[in-house]
Short mmCIF file of C-alpha atoms and ligand atoms in Angstrom, two decimals:
data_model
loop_
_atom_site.label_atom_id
_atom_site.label_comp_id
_atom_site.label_asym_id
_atom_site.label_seq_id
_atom_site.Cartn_x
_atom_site.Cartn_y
_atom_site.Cartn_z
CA UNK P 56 42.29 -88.54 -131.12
CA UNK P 57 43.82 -87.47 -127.83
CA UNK P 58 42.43 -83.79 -126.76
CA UNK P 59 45.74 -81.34 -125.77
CA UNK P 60 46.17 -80.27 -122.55
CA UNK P 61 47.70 -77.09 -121.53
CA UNK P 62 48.77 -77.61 -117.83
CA UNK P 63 50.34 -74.40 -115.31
CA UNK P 64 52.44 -75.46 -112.53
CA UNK P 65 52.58 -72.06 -110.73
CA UNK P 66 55.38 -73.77 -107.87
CA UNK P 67 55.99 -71.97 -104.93
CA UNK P 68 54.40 -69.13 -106.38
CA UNK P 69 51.04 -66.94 -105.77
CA UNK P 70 49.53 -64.81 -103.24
CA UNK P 71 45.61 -64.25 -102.58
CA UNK P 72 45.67 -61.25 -104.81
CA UNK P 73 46.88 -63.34 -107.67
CA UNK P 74 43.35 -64.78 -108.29
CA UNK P 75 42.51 -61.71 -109.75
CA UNK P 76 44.47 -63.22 -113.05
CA UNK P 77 41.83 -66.07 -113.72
CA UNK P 78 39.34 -63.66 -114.68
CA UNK P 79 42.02 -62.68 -117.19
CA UNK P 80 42.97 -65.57 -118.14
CA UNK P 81 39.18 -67.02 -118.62
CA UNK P 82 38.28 -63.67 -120.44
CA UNK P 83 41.47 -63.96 -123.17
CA UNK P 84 40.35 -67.72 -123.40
CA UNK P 85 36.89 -68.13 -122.92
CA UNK P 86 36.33 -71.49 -124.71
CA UNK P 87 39.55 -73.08 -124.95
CA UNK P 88 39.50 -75.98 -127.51
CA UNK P 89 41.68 -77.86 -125.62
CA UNK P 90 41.90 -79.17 -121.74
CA UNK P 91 43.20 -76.43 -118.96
CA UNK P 92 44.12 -77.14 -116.00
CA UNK P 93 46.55 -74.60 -113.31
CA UNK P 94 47.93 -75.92 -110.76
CA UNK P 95 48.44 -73.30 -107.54
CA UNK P 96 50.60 -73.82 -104.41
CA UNK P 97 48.22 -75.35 -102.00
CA UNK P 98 46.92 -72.29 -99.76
CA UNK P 99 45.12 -71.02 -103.46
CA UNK P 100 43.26 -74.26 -104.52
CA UNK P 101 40.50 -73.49 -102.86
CA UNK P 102 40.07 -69.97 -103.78
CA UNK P 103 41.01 -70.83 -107.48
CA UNK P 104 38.89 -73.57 -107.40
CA UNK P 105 36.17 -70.73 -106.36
CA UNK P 106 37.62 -68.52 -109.56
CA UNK P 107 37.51 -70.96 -111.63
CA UNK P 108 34.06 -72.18 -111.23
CA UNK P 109 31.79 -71.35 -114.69
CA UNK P 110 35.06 -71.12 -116.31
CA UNK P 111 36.50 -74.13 -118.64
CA UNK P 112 39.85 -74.09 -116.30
CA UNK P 113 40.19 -76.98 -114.01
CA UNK P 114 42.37 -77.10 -110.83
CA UNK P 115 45.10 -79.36 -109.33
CA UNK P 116 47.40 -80.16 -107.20
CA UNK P 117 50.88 -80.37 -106.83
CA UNK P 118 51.87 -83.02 -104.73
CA UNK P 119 50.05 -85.39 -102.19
CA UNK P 120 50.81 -87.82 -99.49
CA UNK P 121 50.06 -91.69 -100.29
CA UNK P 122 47.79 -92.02 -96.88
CA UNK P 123 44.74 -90.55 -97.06
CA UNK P 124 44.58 -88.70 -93.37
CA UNK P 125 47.35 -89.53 -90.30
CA UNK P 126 50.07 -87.77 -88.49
CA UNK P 127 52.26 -85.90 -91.25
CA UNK P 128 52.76 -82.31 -90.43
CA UNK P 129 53.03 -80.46 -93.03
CA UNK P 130 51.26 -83.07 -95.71
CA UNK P 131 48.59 -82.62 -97.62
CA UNK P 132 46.19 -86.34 -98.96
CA UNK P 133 44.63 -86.53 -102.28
CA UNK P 134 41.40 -86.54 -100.46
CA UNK P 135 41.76 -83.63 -99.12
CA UNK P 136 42.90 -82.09 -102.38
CA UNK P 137 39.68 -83.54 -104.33
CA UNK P 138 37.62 -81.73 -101.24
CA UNK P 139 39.41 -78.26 -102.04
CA UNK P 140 38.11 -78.66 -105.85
CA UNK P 141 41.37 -80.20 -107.44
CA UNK P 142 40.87 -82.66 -110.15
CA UNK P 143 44.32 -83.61 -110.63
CA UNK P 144 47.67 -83.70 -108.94
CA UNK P 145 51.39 -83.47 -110.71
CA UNK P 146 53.46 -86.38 -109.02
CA UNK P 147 57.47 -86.55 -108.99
CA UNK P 148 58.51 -83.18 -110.59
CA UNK P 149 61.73 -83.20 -110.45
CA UNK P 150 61.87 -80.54 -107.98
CA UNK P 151 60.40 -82.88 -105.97
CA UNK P 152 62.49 -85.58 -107.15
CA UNK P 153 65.53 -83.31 -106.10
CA UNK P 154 64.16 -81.17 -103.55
CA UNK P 155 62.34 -84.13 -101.27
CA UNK P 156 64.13 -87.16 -102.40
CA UNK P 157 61.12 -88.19 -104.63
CA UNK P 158 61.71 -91.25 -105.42
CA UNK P 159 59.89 -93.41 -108.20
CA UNK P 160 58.22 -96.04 -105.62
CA UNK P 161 56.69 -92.60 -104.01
CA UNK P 162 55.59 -91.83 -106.90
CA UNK P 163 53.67 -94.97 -107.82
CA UNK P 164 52.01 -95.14 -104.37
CA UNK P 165 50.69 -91.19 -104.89
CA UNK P 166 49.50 -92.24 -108.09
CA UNK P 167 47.54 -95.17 -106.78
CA UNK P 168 46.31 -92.88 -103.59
CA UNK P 169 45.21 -90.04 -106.22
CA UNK P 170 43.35 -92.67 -108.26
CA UNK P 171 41.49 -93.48 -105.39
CA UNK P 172 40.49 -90.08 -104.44
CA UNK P 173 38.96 -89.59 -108.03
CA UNK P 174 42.23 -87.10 -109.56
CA UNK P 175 43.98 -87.53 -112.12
CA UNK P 176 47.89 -88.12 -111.97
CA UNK P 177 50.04 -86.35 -114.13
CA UNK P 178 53.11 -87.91 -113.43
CA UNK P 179 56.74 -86.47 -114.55
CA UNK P 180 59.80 -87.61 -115.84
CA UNK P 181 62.94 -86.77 -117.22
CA UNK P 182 66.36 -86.83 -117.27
CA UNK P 183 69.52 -84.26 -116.28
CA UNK P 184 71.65 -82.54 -118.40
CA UNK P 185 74.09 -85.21 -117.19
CA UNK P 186 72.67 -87.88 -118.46
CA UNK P 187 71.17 -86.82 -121.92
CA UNK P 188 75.06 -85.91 -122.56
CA UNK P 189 75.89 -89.35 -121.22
CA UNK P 190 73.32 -90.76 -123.49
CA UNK P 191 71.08 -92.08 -121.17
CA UNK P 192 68.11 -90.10 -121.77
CA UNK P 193 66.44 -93.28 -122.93
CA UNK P 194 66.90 -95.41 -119.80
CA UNK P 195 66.29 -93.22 -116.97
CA UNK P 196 63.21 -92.06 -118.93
CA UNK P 197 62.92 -95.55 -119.23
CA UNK P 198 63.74 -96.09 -115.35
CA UNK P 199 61.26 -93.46 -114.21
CA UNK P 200 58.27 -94.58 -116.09
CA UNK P 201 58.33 -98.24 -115.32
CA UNK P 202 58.72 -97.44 -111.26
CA UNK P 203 56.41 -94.55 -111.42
CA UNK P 204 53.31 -95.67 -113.30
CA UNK P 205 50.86 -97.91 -110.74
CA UNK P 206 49.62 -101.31 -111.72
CA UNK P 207 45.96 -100.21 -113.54
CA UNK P 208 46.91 -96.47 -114.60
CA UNK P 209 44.66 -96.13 -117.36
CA UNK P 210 44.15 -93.06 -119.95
CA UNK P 211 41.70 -91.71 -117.97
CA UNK P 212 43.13 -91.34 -114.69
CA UNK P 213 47.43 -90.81 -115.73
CA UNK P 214 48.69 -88.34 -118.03
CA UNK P 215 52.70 -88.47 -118.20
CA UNK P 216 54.68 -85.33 -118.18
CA UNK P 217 57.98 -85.83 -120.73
CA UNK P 218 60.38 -82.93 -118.59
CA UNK P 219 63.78 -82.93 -119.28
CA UNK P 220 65.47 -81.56 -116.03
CA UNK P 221 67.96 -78.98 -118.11
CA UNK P 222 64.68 -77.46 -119.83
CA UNK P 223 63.14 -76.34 -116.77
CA UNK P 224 63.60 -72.42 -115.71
CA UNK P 225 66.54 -72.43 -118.32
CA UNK P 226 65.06 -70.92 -121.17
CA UNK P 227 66.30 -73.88 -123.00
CA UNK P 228 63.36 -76.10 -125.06
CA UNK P 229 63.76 -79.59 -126.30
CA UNK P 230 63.40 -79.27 -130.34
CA UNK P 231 60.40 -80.49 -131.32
CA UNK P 232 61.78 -83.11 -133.43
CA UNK P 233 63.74 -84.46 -130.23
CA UNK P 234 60.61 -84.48 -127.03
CA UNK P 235 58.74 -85.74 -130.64
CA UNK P 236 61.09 -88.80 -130.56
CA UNK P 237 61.72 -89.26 -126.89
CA UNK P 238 57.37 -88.99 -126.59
CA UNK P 239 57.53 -92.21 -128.88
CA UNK P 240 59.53 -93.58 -127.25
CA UNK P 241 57.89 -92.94 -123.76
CA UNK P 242 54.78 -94.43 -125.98
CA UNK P 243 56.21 -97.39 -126.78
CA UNK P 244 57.83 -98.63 -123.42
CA UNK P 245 54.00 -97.34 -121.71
CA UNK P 246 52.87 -100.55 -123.88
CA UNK P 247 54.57 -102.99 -121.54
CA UNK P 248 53.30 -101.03 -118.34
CA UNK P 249 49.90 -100.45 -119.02
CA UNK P 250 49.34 -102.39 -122.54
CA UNK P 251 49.00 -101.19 -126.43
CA UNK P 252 45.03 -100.08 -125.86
CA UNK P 253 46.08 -97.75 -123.29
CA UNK P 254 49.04 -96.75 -124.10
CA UNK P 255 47.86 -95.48 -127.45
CA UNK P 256 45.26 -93.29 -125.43
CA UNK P 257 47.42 -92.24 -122.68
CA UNK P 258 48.53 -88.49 -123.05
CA UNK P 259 52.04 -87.71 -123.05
CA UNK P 260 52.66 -83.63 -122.50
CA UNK P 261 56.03 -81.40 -122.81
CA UNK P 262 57.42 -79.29 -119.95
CA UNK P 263 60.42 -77.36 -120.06
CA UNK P 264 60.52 -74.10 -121.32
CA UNK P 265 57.32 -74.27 -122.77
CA UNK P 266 55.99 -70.11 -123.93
CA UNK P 267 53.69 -68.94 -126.19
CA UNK P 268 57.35 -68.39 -128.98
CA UNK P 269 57.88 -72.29 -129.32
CA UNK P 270 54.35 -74.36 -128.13
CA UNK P 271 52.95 -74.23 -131.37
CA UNK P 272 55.66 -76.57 -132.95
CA UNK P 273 56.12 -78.45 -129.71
CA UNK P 274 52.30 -79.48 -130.21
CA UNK P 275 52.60 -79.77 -134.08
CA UNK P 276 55.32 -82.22 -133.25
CA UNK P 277 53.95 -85.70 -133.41
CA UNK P 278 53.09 -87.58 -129.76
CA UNK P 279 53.04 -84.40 -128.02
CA UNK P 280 49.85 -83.96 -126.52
CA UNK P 281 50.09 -80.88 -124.46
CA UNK P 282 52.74 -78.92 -122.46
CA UNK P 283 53.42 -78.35 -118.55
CA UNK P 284 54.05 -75.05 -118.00
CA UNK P 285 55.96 -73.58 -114.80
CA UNK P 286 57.14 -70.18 -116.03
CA UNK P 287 54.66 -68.88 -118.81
CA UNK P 288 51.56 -69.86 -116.48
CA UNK P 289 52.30 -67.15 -114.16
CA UNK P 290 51.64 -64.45 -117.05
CA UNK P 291 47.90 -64.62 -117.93
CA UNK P 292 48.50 -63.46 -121.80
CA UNK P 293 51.48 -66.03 -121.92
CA UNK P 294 49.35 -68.52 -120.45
CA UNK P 295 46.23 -67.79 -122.32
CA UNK P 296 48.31 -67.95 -126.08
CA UNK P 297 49.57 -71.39 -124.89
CA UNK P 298 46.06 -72.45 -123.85
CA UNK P 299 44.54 -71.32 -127.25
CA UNK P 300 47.74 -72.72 -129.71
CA UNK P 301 46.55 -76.37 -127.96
CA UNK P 302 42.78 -75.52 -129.38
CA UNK P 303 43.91 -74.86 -132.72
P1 PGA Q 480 59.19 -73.95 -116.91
O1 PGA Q 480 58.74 -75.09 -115.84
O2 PGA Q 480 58.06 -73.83 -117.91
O3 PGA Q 480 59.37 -72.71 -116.09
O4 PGA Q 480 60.43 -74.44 -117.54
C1 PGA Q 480 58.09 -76.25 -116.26
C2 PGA Q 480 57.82 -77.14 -115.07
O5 PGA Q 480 58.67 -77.25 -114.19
O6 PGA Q 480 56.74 -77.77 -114.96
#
């Protein structure tokens, strides 16, 4: 059975003083039953890597560069991300995607770089409002997954991130029964990328929304695995309900 993760993607959000919550956070979930993982803007990993140490919260990333050192001002390698005490890295959110001109190539090539430097890659799709009401949900999803998942991503080292773009910051959720059929779906096309074995193992989280009202039937919902959550993480008692409705 594939363990839940409960994932925070704090953004472009966080000061030093912010730290402070992780003792919160670790004290209102001591023993979470399922995998946690918060990933701070860059100039915390270290010191949240710090907090976080004796605690059952892990620490990520969110971004890297595909080279592993060079001259990129302004970049950040997966090496160097492992080194601060990350043990993943979110690839391609579609603030990225929009923001930097992400594009699914990039994507691949991070993944394959964060591989190598020992982190997992929680890669994230999903489609605009524009195209779900086009009816295209399927094949950008589609799309996305085949040109953003490396040759060799296994279980172990990818986790997917099922995001549509209109849930994020709008307060609006995918029903469970629809991220439920689109996470099937996202299962069954992984089986030509990365093969049935793998593909069965692979976890496949929500994002979008996500808060401690509607995760419970997100992750009663069949093929959802765990949620990415921008918003919610920022509020320790948010985050820490999320955390513990993946342990039930
Ligand atoms: P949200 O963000 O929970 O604030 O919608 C999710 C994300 O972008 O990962």
């Amino acid at each position: 059975m594939r363990r839940k993760l409960a994932a925070g993607n704090w953004k472009m959000n966080g000061l030093r003083a912010s730290l402070t919550e992780i003792a919160a956070l670790a004290k209102a979930c001591p023993s979470p039953d399922c995998d946690v993982l918060i990933c701070p803007p860059a100039t915390l990993l270290v010191g949240m890597a710090e907090a976080c140490a004796g605690t059952a919260i892990r620490v990520g990333g969110q971004d890297c560069h595909p080279a592993a050192s060079g001259a990129h001002t302004g970049d950040l390698s997966a090496p160097m991300l492992a080194d601060a005490g990350a043990t993943a890295v979110l690839l391609g959110h579609s603030e990225r995607r929009a923001d930097h001109g992400e594009t699914d190539a990039d994507v691949a090539v991070k993944a394959v770089s964060a591989r190598g430097a020992g982190l997992t890659a929680i890669i994230c799709i999903g489609e605009t409002l524009e195209d779900r009401d086009a009816g295209r949900t399927l094949d950008v999803v589609g799309k996305q997954l085949s040109g953003s998942v490396p040759d060799g991503a296994t279980a172990d080292n990818t986790v997917i991130a099922y995001e549509p773009v209109w849930a994020i910051g709008t307060g609006k959720t995918a029903s469970p029964e629809d991220a439920s059929s689109v996470h099937g779906l996202i299962r069954q096309l992984l089986q030509d990328r990365v093969g049935e074995g793998t593909a069965a193992d692979m976890p496949i989280i929500y994002g979008g929304s996500v808060k401690p009202a509607n995760v419970e039937e997100l992750l009663d919902a069949d093929e959802i695995d765990g949620a990415l959550v921008g918003g919610a993480s920022l509020k320790p008692e948010d985050f820490a309900a999320i955390c513990s409705a993946g342990g039930r």
